[in-house]
Structure formats: C-alpha cells, structure tokens
Amino acid sequence: MPATLLPTLPHAEPVAAPAARLALKTDGTSRGLLDGSWWPWSRDLQSELPALTDVLDPLWGRITRIAVNPEHWPVIPRKIPVSGHIVKVGWFTPEIDPHKLLLSYGTDRFDLLVVPPETGAESAARLMAAASEYEGPHLTASALIAAEEARQGVSVAGHPLGPEEAWEYEGGASAVSAAAPGRTGPPGPASRLIIGM
C-alpha cells in the first residue's frame, strides 16, 4: 500500500491577544471618581485581564488584585495568570458599581469605567473621554453610561431603549458635558493617555 505524504504545515504561531483599549488620566491630574476607562473586546475576563495588566503593570506597578461587580461578567475566575505573576480576582455586588473595575497594586487602587464591549465606537470614544477628563469625571461609572444612553436614545450597545429605560433616562445630559461642567472642548493633550484605540 503506497504511503500518502501530506505537505508539511507551518508551525502554528501563537496569536497575540488584541491590545487593551484604555484611556487613562496621566500623572498630576486630579483623581475624581474614575482614573480612566477600559473598553474590553469581550466579556471573557480570563482572556481580557492579561492584556489589561500587561499594559498597566509598567505604568502603575504590579497589579495584584482586581475586583468587579458580577452583573455584566458571566464567569469570574478566581485567579488570572499574567506575565510573571498571578492576579487574584474577586467580586462584590453592592459595593462596586456594575460598570467599574477596581485594580489594586501595592497600597493603592485605581478605578476604571468599563465600557461595554458591544458599545459602538462613537459612544465608546465619548465615554472614554469623559472618564479620563482632566478635572473629573464628576459622575459615577453607571451615571456616565446612563448619560450616554440618554444622549443616544439607545443602549450603549446600539439597541433601542425599552419604554421603561427611555423613561428612566429622559432629559439626561451628554456624558461629556455632565462629567465636566463648564468645559466645552477636549482636555489638553497632556491630561489623558490613550492606548490601543
């Protein structure tokens, strides 16, 4: 019986995860309620958090703990292996805003707005800008999401709001104007660091 030779297939190269999409306040800006924003590609924390910590570890120091509200995350792993160490992940329902991620390193903590992965690019850009404003933002993470939904008349994922949701958000201000009263233009170039956009 003759042998069949198959062509040699190239070795599979590991596929790098997409870069984290972040907008962060730079050093010297006031803390406010949020330190920036993160727009993950999916709701899979196991695959999203390593890319996030790879970017943040050199900027802030080694991230050791991450806390989330489980409302928008279908699976919350207890530990995430990242470059050279393990990050512990926890969840708290009433204590953490459902649209916020808490990152601990050393003795400090940073709070990021989590822009839902299914958010359209324009809405995501507005939310990320509002969360990394030089002076603020003066709204919570959920209030920024609600203001953007009111501005658009749709959920940030692009779906029309139901009658109850629309009623709830009627009259809302835009996320940017509500987050930074008195500011009409974008913040100065040194006030924000944008990564992976």
mmCIF file with all atom_site columns, C-alpha atoms in Angstrom:
data_model
loop_
_atom_site.group_PDB
_atom_site.id
_atom_site.type_symbol
_atom_site.label_atom_id
_atom_site.label_alt_id
_atom_site.label_comp_id
_atom_site.label_asym_id
_atom_site.label_entity_id
_atom_site.label_seq_id
_atom_site.pdbx_PDB_ins_code
_atom_site.Cartn_x
_atom_site.Cartn_y
_atom_site.Cartn_z
_atom_site.occupancy
_atom_site.B_iso_or_equiv
_atom_site.pdbx_formal_charge
_atom_site.auth_seq_id
_atom_site.auth_comp_id
_atom_site.auth_asym_id
_atom_site.auth_atom_id
_atom_site.pdbx_PDB_model_num
ATOM 1   C CA . MET A 1 1   ? 0.000   0.000  0.000  1.00 0.00 ? 1   MET A CA 1
ATOM 2   C CA . PRO A 1 2   ? 1.538   3.312  -1.042 1.00 0.00 ? 2   PRO A CA 1
ATOM 3   C CA . ALA A 1 3   ? 2.072   5.930  1.616  1.00 0.00 ? 3   ALA A CA 1
ATOM 4   C CA . THR A 1 4   ? 0.421   9.294  1.224  1.00 0.00 ? 4   THR A CA 1
ATOM 5   C CA . LEU A 1 5   ? 2.614   12.236 2.060  1.00 0.00 ? 5   LEU A CA 1
ATOM 6   C CA . LEU A 1 6   ? 0.984   15.387 3.222  1.00 0.00 ? 6   LEU A CA 1
ATOM 7   C CA . PRO A 1 7   ? 2.704   18.720 2.813  1.00 0.00 ? 7   PRO A CA 1
ATOM 8   C CA . THR A 1 8   ? 4.401   19.964 5.925  1.00 0.00 ? 8   THR A CA 1
ATOM 9   C CA . LEU A 1 9   ? 2.226   22.514 7.595  1.00 0.00 ? 9   LEU A CA 1
ATOM 10  C CA . PRO A 1 10  ? 3.856   25.589 9.049  1.00 0.00 ? 10  PRO A CA 1
ATOM 11  C CA . HIS A 1 11  ? 4.142   25.653 12.802 1.00 0.00 ? 11  HIS A CA 1
ATOM 12  C CA . ALA A 1 12  ? 1.227   27.430 14.357 1.00 0.00 ? 12  ALA A CA 1
ATOM 13  C CA . GLU A 1 13  ? 2.391   30.755 15.670 1.00 0.00 ? 13  GLU A CA 1
ATOM 14  C CA . PRO A 1 14  ? 0.707   31.872 18.871 1.00 0.00 ? 14  PRO A CA 1
ATOM 15  C CA . VAL A 1 15  ? -1.840  34.560 18.206 1.00 0.00 ? 15  VAL A CA 1
ATOM 16  C CA . ALA A 1 16  ? -1.379  37.587 20.406 1.00 0.00 ? 16  ALA A CA 1
ATOM 17  C CA . ALA A 1 17  ? -4.418  38.907 22.178 1.00 0.00 ? 17  ALA A CA 1
ATOM 18  C CA . PRO A 1 18  ? -5.633  42.262 20.882 1.00 0.00 ? 18  PRO A CA 1
ATOM 19  C CA . ALA A 1 19  ? -4.175  45.243 22.690 1.00 0.00 ? 19  ALA A CA 1
ATOM 20  C CA . ALA A 1 20  ? -6.129  46.634 25.608 1.00 0.00 ? 20  ALA A CA 1
ATOM 21  C CA . ARG A 1 21  ? -8.176  49.714 24.741 1.00 0.00 ? 21  ARG A CA 1
ATOM 22  C CA . LEU A 1 22  ? -7.618  52.250 27.512 1.00 0.00 ? 22  LEU A CA 1
ATOM 23  C CA . ALA A 1 23  ? -7.922  55.949 28.224 1.00 0.00 ? 23  ALA A CA 1
ATOM 24  C CA . LEU A 1 24  ? -6.095  56.890 31.431 1.00 0.00 ? 24  LEU A CA 1
ATOM 25  C CA . LYS A 1 25  ? -5.508  60.057 33.350 1.00 0.00 ? 25  LYS A CA 1
ATOM 26  C CA . THR A 1 26  ? -1.856  60.995 33.382 1.00 0.00 ? 26  THR A CA 1
ATOM 27  C CA . ASP A 1 27  ? 0.179   61.721 36.474 1.00 0.00 ? 27  ASP A CA 1
ATOM 28  C CA . GLY A 1 28  ? -0.667  65.017 38.062 1.00 0.00 ? 28  GLY A CA 1
ATOM 29  C CA . THR A 1 29  ? -4.355  65.044 37.138 1.00 0.00 ? 29  THR A CA 1
ATOM 30  C CA . SER A 1 30  ? -6.944  65.013 39.893 1.00 0.00 ? 30  SER A CA 1
ATOM 31  C CA . ARG A 1 31  ? -8.326  61.609 40.837 1.00 0.00 ? 31  ARG A CA 1
ATOM 32  C CA . GLY A 1 32  ? -12.094 62.247 40.775 1.00 0.00 ? 32  GLY A CA 1
ATOM 33  C CA . LEU A 1 33  ? -14.391 59.205 40.804 1.00 0.00 ? 33  LEU A CA 1
ATOM 34  C CA . LEU A 1 34  ? -12.577 57.386 38.000 1.00 0.00 ? 34  LEU A CA 1
ATOM 35  C CA . ASP A 1 35  ? -8.962  57.091 36.892 1.00 0.00 ? 35  ASP A CA 1
ATOM 36  C CA . GLY A 1 36  ? -9.798  56.284 33.291 1.00 0.00 ? 36  GLY A CA 1
ATOM 37  C CA . SER A 1 37  ? -11.676 53.745 31.225 1.00 0.00 ? 37  SER A CA 1
ATOM 38  C CA . TRP A 1 38  ? -11.279 50.320 29.665 1.00 0.00 ? 38  TRP A CA 1
ATOM 39  C CA . TRP A 1 39  ? -13.155 49.072 26.598 1.00 0.00 ? 39  TRP A CA 1
ATOM 40  C CA . PRO A 1 40  ? -12.700 45.286 26.593 1.00 0.00 ? 40  PRO A CA 1
ATOM 41  C CA . TRP A 1 41  ? -13.177 43.251 23.413 1.00 0.00 ? 41  TRP A CA 1
ATOM 42  C CA . SER A 1 42  ? -15.453 40.720 25.163 1.00 0.00 ? 42  SER A CA 1
ATOM 43  C CA . ARG A 1 43  ? -16.976 39.751 28.499 1.00 0.00 ? 43  ARG A CA 1
ATOM 44  C CA . ASP A 1 44  ? -14.391 36.991 28.998 1.00 0.00 ? 44  ASP A CA 1
ATOM 45  C CA . LEU A 1 45  ? -12.297 38.126 31.966 1.00 0.00 ? 45  LEU A CA 1
ATOM 46  C CA . GLN A 1 46  ? -9.947  35.146 31.602 1.00 0.00 ? 46  GLN A CA 1
ATOM 47  C CA . SER A 1 47  ? -8.774  36.409 28.212 1.00 0.00 ? 47  SER A CA 1
ATOM 48  C CA . GLU A 1 48  ? -9.245  40.172 28.700 1.00 0.00 ? 48  GLU A CA 1
ATOM 49  C CA . LEU A 1 49  ? -7.451  40.769 32.008 1.00 0.00 ? 49  LEU A CA 1
ATOM 50  C CA . PRO A 1 50  ? -3.960  39.584 30.967 1.00 0.00 ? 50  PRO A CA 1
ATOM 51  C CA . ALA A 1 51  ? -3.850  42.181 28.151 1.00 0.00 ? 51  ALA A CA 1
ATOM 52  C CA . LEU A 1 52  ? -5.040  44.870 30.573 1.00 0.00 ? 52  LEU A CA 1
ATOM 53  C CA . THR A 1 53  ? -2.458  44.050 33.234 1.00 0.00 ? 53  THR A CA 1
ATOM 54  C CA . ASP A 1 54  ? 0.319   43.816 30.619 1.00 0.00 ? 54  ASP A CA 1
ATOM 55  C CA . VAL A 1 55  ? -0.293  47.484 29.837 1.00 0.00 ? 55  VAL A CA 1
ATOM 56  C CA . LEU A 1 56  ? -0.896  48.675 33.401 1.00 0.00 ? 56  LEU A CA 1
ATOM 57  C CA . ASP A 1 57  ? 1.901   46.866 35.277 1.00 0.00 ? 57  ASP A CA 1
ATOM 58  C CA . PRO A 1 58  ? 4.691   49.014 33.739 1.00 0.00 ? 58  PRO A CA 1
ATOM 59  C CA . LEU A 1 59  ? 2.650   52.196 34.259 1.00 0.00 ? 59  LEU A CA 1
ATOM 60  C CA . TRP A 1 60  ? 1.288   51.713 37.776 1.00 0.00 ? 60  TRP A CA 1
ATOM 61  C CA . GLY A 1 61  ? 3.250   48.841 39.290 1.00 0.00 ? 61  GLY A CA 1
ATOM 62  C CA . ARG A 1 62  ? 2.372   45.169 39.601 1.00 0.00 ? 62  ARG A CA 1
ATOM 63  C CA . ILE A 1 63  ? -1.409  44.663 39.716 1.00 0.00 ? 63  ILE A CA 1
ATOM 64  C CA . THR A 1 64  ? -2.156  42.114 42.459 1.00 0.00 ? 64  THR A CA 1
ATOM 65  C CA . ARG A 1 65  ? -5.964  42.177 42.768 1.00 0.00 ? 65  ARG A CA 1
ATOM 66  C CA . ILE A 1 66  ? -8.908  43.038 40.556 1.00 0.00 ? 66  ILE A CA 1
ATOM 67  C CA . ALA A 1 67  ? -12.488 43.393 41.772 1.00 0.00 ? 67  ALA A CA 1
ATOM 68  C CA . VAL A 1 68  ? -15.639 43.540 39.664 1.00 0.00 ? 68  VAL A CA 1
ATOM 69  C CA . ASN A 1 69  ? -19.394 43.544 40.095 1.00 0.00 ? 69  ASN A CA 1
ATOM 70  C CA . PRO A 1 70  ? -20.645 40.221 38.613 1.00 0.00 ? 70  PRO A CA 1
ATOM 71  C CA . GLU A 1 71  ? -23.691 41.812 36.917 1.00 0.00 ? 71  GLU A CA 1
ATOM 72  C CA . HIS A 1 72  ? -22.023 42.077 33.482 1.00 0.00 ? 72  HIS A CA 1
ATOM 73  C CA . TRP A 1 73  ? -19.470 39.251 33.686 1.00 0.00 ? 73  TRP A CA 1
ATOM 74  C CA . PRO A 1 74  ? -20.800 35.726 33.022 1.00 0.00 ? 74  PRO A CA 1
ATOM 75  C CA . VAL A 1 75  ? -17.734 33.982 34.524 1.00 0.00 ? 75  VAL A CA 1
ATOM 76  C CA . ILE A 1 76  ? -15.377 35.433 37.120 1.00 0.00 ? 76  ILE A CA 1
ATOM 77  C CA . PRO A 1 77  ? -12.167 33.439 37.527 1.00 0.00 ? 77  PRO A CA 1
ATOM 78  C CA . ARG A 1 78  ? -10.567 33.433 40.974 1.00 0.00 ? 78  ARG A CA 1
ATOM 79  C CA . LYS A 1 79  ? -7.031  33.872 39.621 1.00 0.00 ? 79  LYS A CA 1
ATOM 80  C CA . ILE A 1 80  ? -5.585  35.061 36.319 1.00 0.00 ? 80  ILE A CA 1
ATOM 81  C CA . PRO A 1 81  ? -2.056  34.133 35.257 1.00 0.00 ? 81  PRO A CA 1
ATOM 82  C CA . VAL A 1 82  ? -0.381  37.178 33.736 1.00 0.00 ? 82  VAL A CA 1
ATOM 83  C CA . SER A 1 83  ? 3.194   37.974 32.736 1.00 0.00 ? 83  SER A CA 1
ATOM 84  C CA . GLY A 1 84  ? 5.302   36.618 35.582 1.00 0.00 ? 84  GLY A CA 1
ATOM 85  C CA . HIS A 1 85  ? 2.672   36.564 38.342 1.00 0.00 ? 85  HIS A CA 1
ATOM 86  C CA . ILE A 1 86  ? -0.881  35.717 39.371 1.00 0.00 ? 86  ILE A CA 1
ATOM 87  C CA . VAL A 1 87  ? -3.635  38.310 39.804 1.00 0.00 ? 87  VAL A CA 1
ATOM 88  C CA . LYS A 1 88  ? -6.448  37.467 42.222 1.00 0.00 ? 88  LYS A CA 1
ATOM 89  C CA . VAL A 1 89  ? -9.932  38.375 41.013 1.00 0.00 ? 89  VAL A CA 1
ATOM 90  C CA . GLY A 1 90  ? -12.858 38.992 43.337 1.00 0.00 ? 90  GLY A CA 1
ATOM 91  C CA . TRP A 1 91  ? -16.391 40.257 43.051 1.00 0.00 ? 91  TRP A CA 1
ATOM 92  C CA . PHE A 1 92  ? -18.668 42.350 45.217 1.00 0.00 ? 92  PHE A CA 1
ATOM 93  C CA . THR A 1 93  ? -22.257 43.045 44.295 1.00 0.00 ? 93  THR A CA 1
ATOM 94  C CA . PRO A 1 94  ? -23.440 46.078 46.282 1.00 0.00 ? 94  PRO A CA 1
ATOM 95  C CA . GLU A 1 95  ? -20.029 47.657 46.898 1.00 0.00 ? 95  GLU A CA 1
ATOM 96  C CA . ILE A 1 96  ? -18.867 48.037 43.290 1.00 0.00 ? 96  ILE A CA 1
ATOM 97  C CA . ASP A 1 97  ? -20.612 49.925 40.522 1.00 0.00 ? 97  ASP A CA 1
ATOM 98  C CA . PRO A 1 98  ? -21.597 47.397 37.797 1.00 0.00 ? 98  PRO A CA 1
ATOM 99  C CA . HIS A 1 99  ? -19.706 49.456 35.197 1.00 0.00 ? 99  HIS A CA 1
ATOM 100 C CA . LYS A 1 100 ? -16.469 49.768 37.153 1.00 0.00 ? 100 LYS A CA 1
ATOM 101 C CA . LEU A 1 101 ? -13.311 47.700 37.606 1.00 0.00 ? 101 LEU A CA 1
ATOM 102 C CA . LEU A 1 102 ? -11.088 48.134 40.683 1.00 0.00 ? 102 LEU A CA 1
ATOM 103 C CA . LEU A 1 103 ? -7.376  47.398 40.284 1.00 0.00 ? 103 LEU A CA 1
ATOM 104 C CA . SER A 1 104 ? -5.135  47.121 43.351 1.00 0.00 ? 104 SER A CA 1
ATOM 105 C CA . TYR A 1 105 ? -1.379  47.374 43.350 1.00 0.00 ? 105 TYR A CA 1
ATOM 106 C CA . GLY A 1 106 ? 0.827   47.889 46.375 1.00 0.00 ? 106 GLY A CA 1
ATOM 107 C CA . THR A 1 107 ? -1.181  50.001 48.776 1.00 0.00 ? 107 THR A CA 1
ATOM 108 C CA . ASP A 1 108 ? -3.062  51.986 46.128 1.00 0.00 ? 108 ASP A CA 1
ATOM 109 C CA . ARG A 1 109 ? -6.075  51.390 43.898 1.00 0.00 ? 109 ARG A CA 1
ATOM 110 C CA . PHE A 1 110 ? -7.292  52.618 40.530 1.00 0.00 ? 110 PHE A CA 1
ATOM 111 C CA . ASP A 1 111 ? -10.903 52.662 39.355 1.00 0.00 ? 111 ASP A CA 1
ATOM 112 C CA . LEU A 1 112 ? -11.742 52.258 35.667 1.00 0.00 ? 112 LEU A CA 1
ATOM 113 C CA . LEU A 1 113 ? -15.025 52.720 33.854 1.00 0.00 ? 113 LEU A CA 1
ATOM 114 C CA . VAL A 1 114 ? -15.776 49.523 31.906 1.00 0.00 ? 114 VAL A CA 1
ATOM 115 C CA . VAL A 1 115 ? -17.257 50.464 28.553 1.00 0.00 ? 115 VAL A CA 1
ATOM 116 C CA . PRO A 1 116 ? -19.443 47.513 27.492 1.00 0.00 ? 116 PRO A CA 1
ATOM 117 C CA . PRO A 1 117 ? -17.703 45.520 24.732 1.00 0.00 ? 117 PRO A CA 1
ATOM 118 C CA . GLU A 1 118 ? -20.697 45.789 22.402 1.00 0.00 ? 118 GLU A CA 1
ATOM 119 C CA . THR A 1 119 ? -20.666 49.602 22.539 1.00 0.00 ? 119 THR A CA 1
ATOM 120 C CA . GLY A 1 120 ? -20.380 51.426 19.214 1.00 0.00 ? 120 GLY A CA 1
ATOM 121 C CA . ALA A 1 121 ? -17.110 53.242 18.503 1.00 0.00 ? 121 ALA A CA 1
ATOM 122 C CA . GLU A 1 122 ? -18.556 56.783 18.789 1.00 0.00 ? 122 GLU A CA 1
ATOM 123 C CA . SER A 1 123 ? -20.239 56.118 22.129 1.00 0.00 ? 123 SER A CA 1
ATOM 124 C CA . ALA A 1 124 ? -17.136 54.340 23.419 1.00 0.00 ? 124 ALA A CA 1
ATOM 125 C CA . ALA A 1 125 ? -14.939 57.299 22.457 1.00 0.00 ? 125 ALA A CA 1
ATOM 126 C CA . ARG A 1 126 ? -17.254 59.735 24.283 1.00 0.00 ? 126 ARG A CA 1
ATOM 127 C CA . LEU A 1 127 ? -17.392 57.535 27.380 1.00 0.00 ? 127 LEU A CA 1
ATOM 128 C CA . MET A 1 128 ? -13.635 57.039 27.428 1.00 0.00 ? 128 MET A CA 1
ATOM 129 C CA . ALA A 1 129 ? -13.020 60.763 27.049 1.00 0.00 ? 129 ALA A CA 1
ATOM 130 C CA . ALA A 1 130 ? -15.480 61.584 29.831 1.00 0.00 ? 130 ALA A CA 1
ATOM 131 C CA . ALA A 1 131 ? -13.936 59.035 32.210 1.00 0.00 ? 131 ALA A CA 1
ATOM 132 C CA . SER A 1 132 ? -10.423 60.371 31.677 1.00 0.00 ? 132 SER A CA 1
ATOM 133 C CA . GLU A 1 133 ? -11.218 64.094 31.849 1.00 0.00 ? 133 GLU A CA 1
ATOM 134 C CA . TYR A 1 134 ? -8.550  66.266 33.429 1.00 0.00 ? 134 TYR A CA 1
ATOM 135 C CA . GLU A 1 135 ? -10.756 67.506 36.283 1.00 0.00 ? 135 GLU A CA 1
ATOM 136 C CA . GLY A 1 136 ? -13.086 64.632 36.914 1.00 0.00 ? 136 GLY A CA 1
ATOM 137 C CA . PRO A 1 137 ? -15.290 62.974 36.000 1.00 0.00 ? 137 PRO A CA 1
ATOM 138 C CA . HIS A 1 138 ? -17.893 64.068 38.480 1.00 0.00 ? 138 HIS A CA 1
ATOM 139 C CA . LEU A 1 139 ? -20.225 61.166 37.680 1.00 0.00 ? 139 LEU A CA 1
ATOM 140 C CA . THR A 1 140 ? -20.106 57.517 38.685 1.00 0.00 ? 140 THR A CA 1
ATOM 141 C CA . ALA A 1 141 ? -19.422 54.858 36.066 1.00 0.00 ? 141 ALA A CA 1
ATOM 142 C CA . SER A 1 142 ? -23.116 53.902 35.831 1.00 0.00 ? 142 SER A CA 1
ATOM 143 C CA . ALA A 1 143 ? -24.137 57.580 35.586 1.00 0.00 ? 143 ALA A CA 1
ATOM 144 C CA . LEU A 1 144 ? -21.764 58.061 32.626 1.00 0.00 ? 144 LEU A CA 1
ATOM 145 C CA . ILE A 1 145 ? -23.278 55.021 30.867 1.00 0.00 ? 145 ILE A CA 1
ATOM 146 C CA . ALA A 1 146 ? -26.818 56.285 31.606 1.00 0.00 ? 146 ALA A CA 1
ATOM 147 C CA . ALA A 1 147 ? -25.975 59.773 30.307 1.00 0.00 ? 147 ALA A CA 1
ATOM 148 C CA . GLU A 1 148 ? -24.607 58.315 27.065 1.00 0.00 ? 148 GLU A CA 1
ATOM 149 C CA . GLU A 1 149 ? -27.708 56.150 26.664 1.00 0.00 ? 149 GLU A CA 1
ATOM 150 C CA . ALA A 1 150 ? -29.937 59.189 27.203 1.00 0.00 ? 150 ALA A CA 1
ATOM 151 C CA . ARG A 1 151 ? -27.915 61.170 24.661 1.00 0.00 ? 151 ARG A CA 1
ATOM 152 C CA . GLN A 1 152 ? -28.292 58.433 22.053 1.00 0.00 ? 152 GLN A CA 1
ATOM 153 C CA . GLY A 1 153 ? -31.796 57.227 22.932 1.00 0.00 ? 153 GLY A CA 1
ATOM 154 C CA . VAL A 1 154 ? -30.363 53.715 22.669 1.00 0.00 ? 154 VAL A CA 1
ATOM 155 C CA . SER A 1 155 ? -28.369 51.455 24.940 1.00 0.00 ? 155 SER A CA 1
ATOM 156 C CA . VAL A 1 156 ? -24.627 51.858 24.519 1.00 0.00 ? 156 VAL A CA 1
ATOM 157 C CA . ALA A 1 157 ? -24.707 48.549 22.668 1.00 0.00 ? 157 ALA A CA 1
ATOM 158 C CA . GLY A 1 158 ? -26.783 50.221 19.939 1.00 0.00 ? 158 GLY A CA 1
ATOM 159 C CA . HIS A 1 159 ? -30.154 48.677 20.760 1.00 0.00 ? 159 HIS A CA 1
ATOM 160 C CA . PRO A 1 160 ? -33.197 50.961 21.183 1.00 0.00 ? 160 PRO A CA 1
ATOM 161 C CA . LEU A 1 161 ? -34.105 51.570 24.792 1.00 0.00 ? 161 LEU A CA 1
ATOM 162 C CA . GLY A 1 162 ? -37.279 49.920 26.011 1.00 0.00 ? 162 GLY A CA 1
ATOM 163 C CA . PRO A 1 163 ? -40.100 52.227 27.171 1.00 0.00 ? 163 PRO A CA 1
ATOM 164 C CA . GLU A 1 164 ? -39.112 51.886 30.833 1.00 0.00 ? 164 GLU A CA 1
ATOM 165 C CA . GLU A 1 165 ? -35.431 52.510 30.128 1.00 0.00 ? 165 GLU A CA 1
ATOM 166 C CA . ALA A 1 166 ? -36.208 55.501 27.899 1.00 0.00 ? 166 ALA A CA 1
ATOM 167 C CA . TRP A 1 167 ? -38.462 56.978 30.563 1.00 0.00 ? 167 TRP A CA 1
ATOM 168 C CA . GLU A 1 168 ? -35.782 56.409 33.187 1.00 0.00 ? 168 GLU A CA 1
ATOM 169 C CA . TYR A 1 169 ? -33.175 58.338 31.193 1.00 0.00 ? 169 TYR A CA 1
ATOM 170 C CA . GLU A 1 170 ? -35.309 61.135 29.719 1.00 0.00 ? 170 GLU A CA 1
ATOM 171 C CA . GLY A 1 171 ? -33.684 64.526 29.979 1.00 0.00 ? 171 GLY A CA 1
ATOM 172 C CA . GLY A 1 172 ? -30.198 63.191 30.629 1.00 0.00 ? 172 GLY A CA 1
ATOM 173 C CA . ALA A 1 173 ? -27.173 65.273 29.731 1.00 0.00 ? 173 ALA A CA 1
ATOM 174 C CA . SER A 1 174 ? -24.429 64.005 27.492 1.00 0.00 ? 174 SER A CA 1
ATOM 175 C CA . ALA A 1 175 ? -21.684 62.125 29.274 1.00 0.00 ? 175 ALA A CA 1
ATOM 176 C CA . VAL A 1 176 ? -19.005 64.649 28.389 1.00 0.00 ? 176 VAL A CA 1
ATOM 177 C CA . SER A 1 177 ? -20.939 67.785 29.338 1.00 0.00 ? 177 SER A CA 1
ATOM 178 C CA . ALA A 1 178 ? -22.280 66.206 32.523 1.00 0.00 ? 178 ALA A CA 1
ATOM 179 C CA . ALA A 1 179 ? -18.887 64.897 33.523 1.00 0.00 ? 179 ALA A CA 1
ATOM 180 C CA . ALA A 1 180 ? -17.063 68.190 33.080 1.00 0.00 ? 180 ALA A CA 1
ATOM 181 C CA . PRO A 1 181 ? -19.357 71.176 33.573 1.00 0.00 ? 181 PRO A CA 1
ATOM 182 C CA . GLY A 1 182 ? -18.011 74.357 32.050 1.00 0.00 ? 182 GLY A CA 1
ATOM 183 C CA . ARG A 1 183 ? -15.655 72.580 29.648 1.00 0.00 ? 183 ARG A CA 1
ATOM 184 C CA . THR A 1 184 ? -16.649 72.722 26.032 1.00 0.00 ? 184 THR A CA 1
ATOM 185 C CA . GLY A 1 185 ? -13.653 71.262 24.252 1.00 0.00 ? 185 GLY A CA 1
ATOM 186 C CA . PRO A 1 186 ? -11.485 68.243 24.753 1.00 0.00 ? 186 PRO A CA 1
ATOM 187 C CA . PRO A 1 187 ? -8.945  68.288 27.568 1.00 0.00 ? 187 PRO A CA 1
ATOM 188 C CA . GLY A 1 188 ? -5.409  69.373 26.858 1.00 0.00 ? 188 GLY A CA 1
ATOM 189 C CA . PRO A 1 189 ? -3.047  66.893 25.240 1.00 0.00 ? 189 PRO A CA 1
ATOM 190 C CA . ALA A 1 190 ? -1.177  66.107 28.468 1.00 0.00 ? 190 ALA A CA 1
ATOM 191 C CA . SER A 1 191 ? -4.254  65.236 30.506 1.00 0.00 ? 191 SER A CA 1
ATOM 192 C CA . ARG A 1 192 ? -5.013  61.804 29.045 1.00 0.00 ? 192 ARG A CA 1
ATOM 193 C CA . LEU A 1 193 ? -3.138  58.733 27.860 1.00 0.00 ? 193 LEU A CA 1
ATOM 194 C CA . ILE A 1 194 ? -4.953  56.698 25.181 1.00 0.00 ? 194 ILE A CA 1
ATOM 195 C CA . ILE A 1 195 ? -3.752  53.153 24.469 1.00 0.00 ? 195 ILE A CA 1
ATOM 196 C CA . GLY A 1 196 ? -4.896  50.716 21.775 1.00 0.00 ? 196 GLY A CA 1
ATOM 197 C CA . MET A 1 197 ? -7.609  52.805 20.127 1.00 0.00 ? 197 MET A CA 1
#
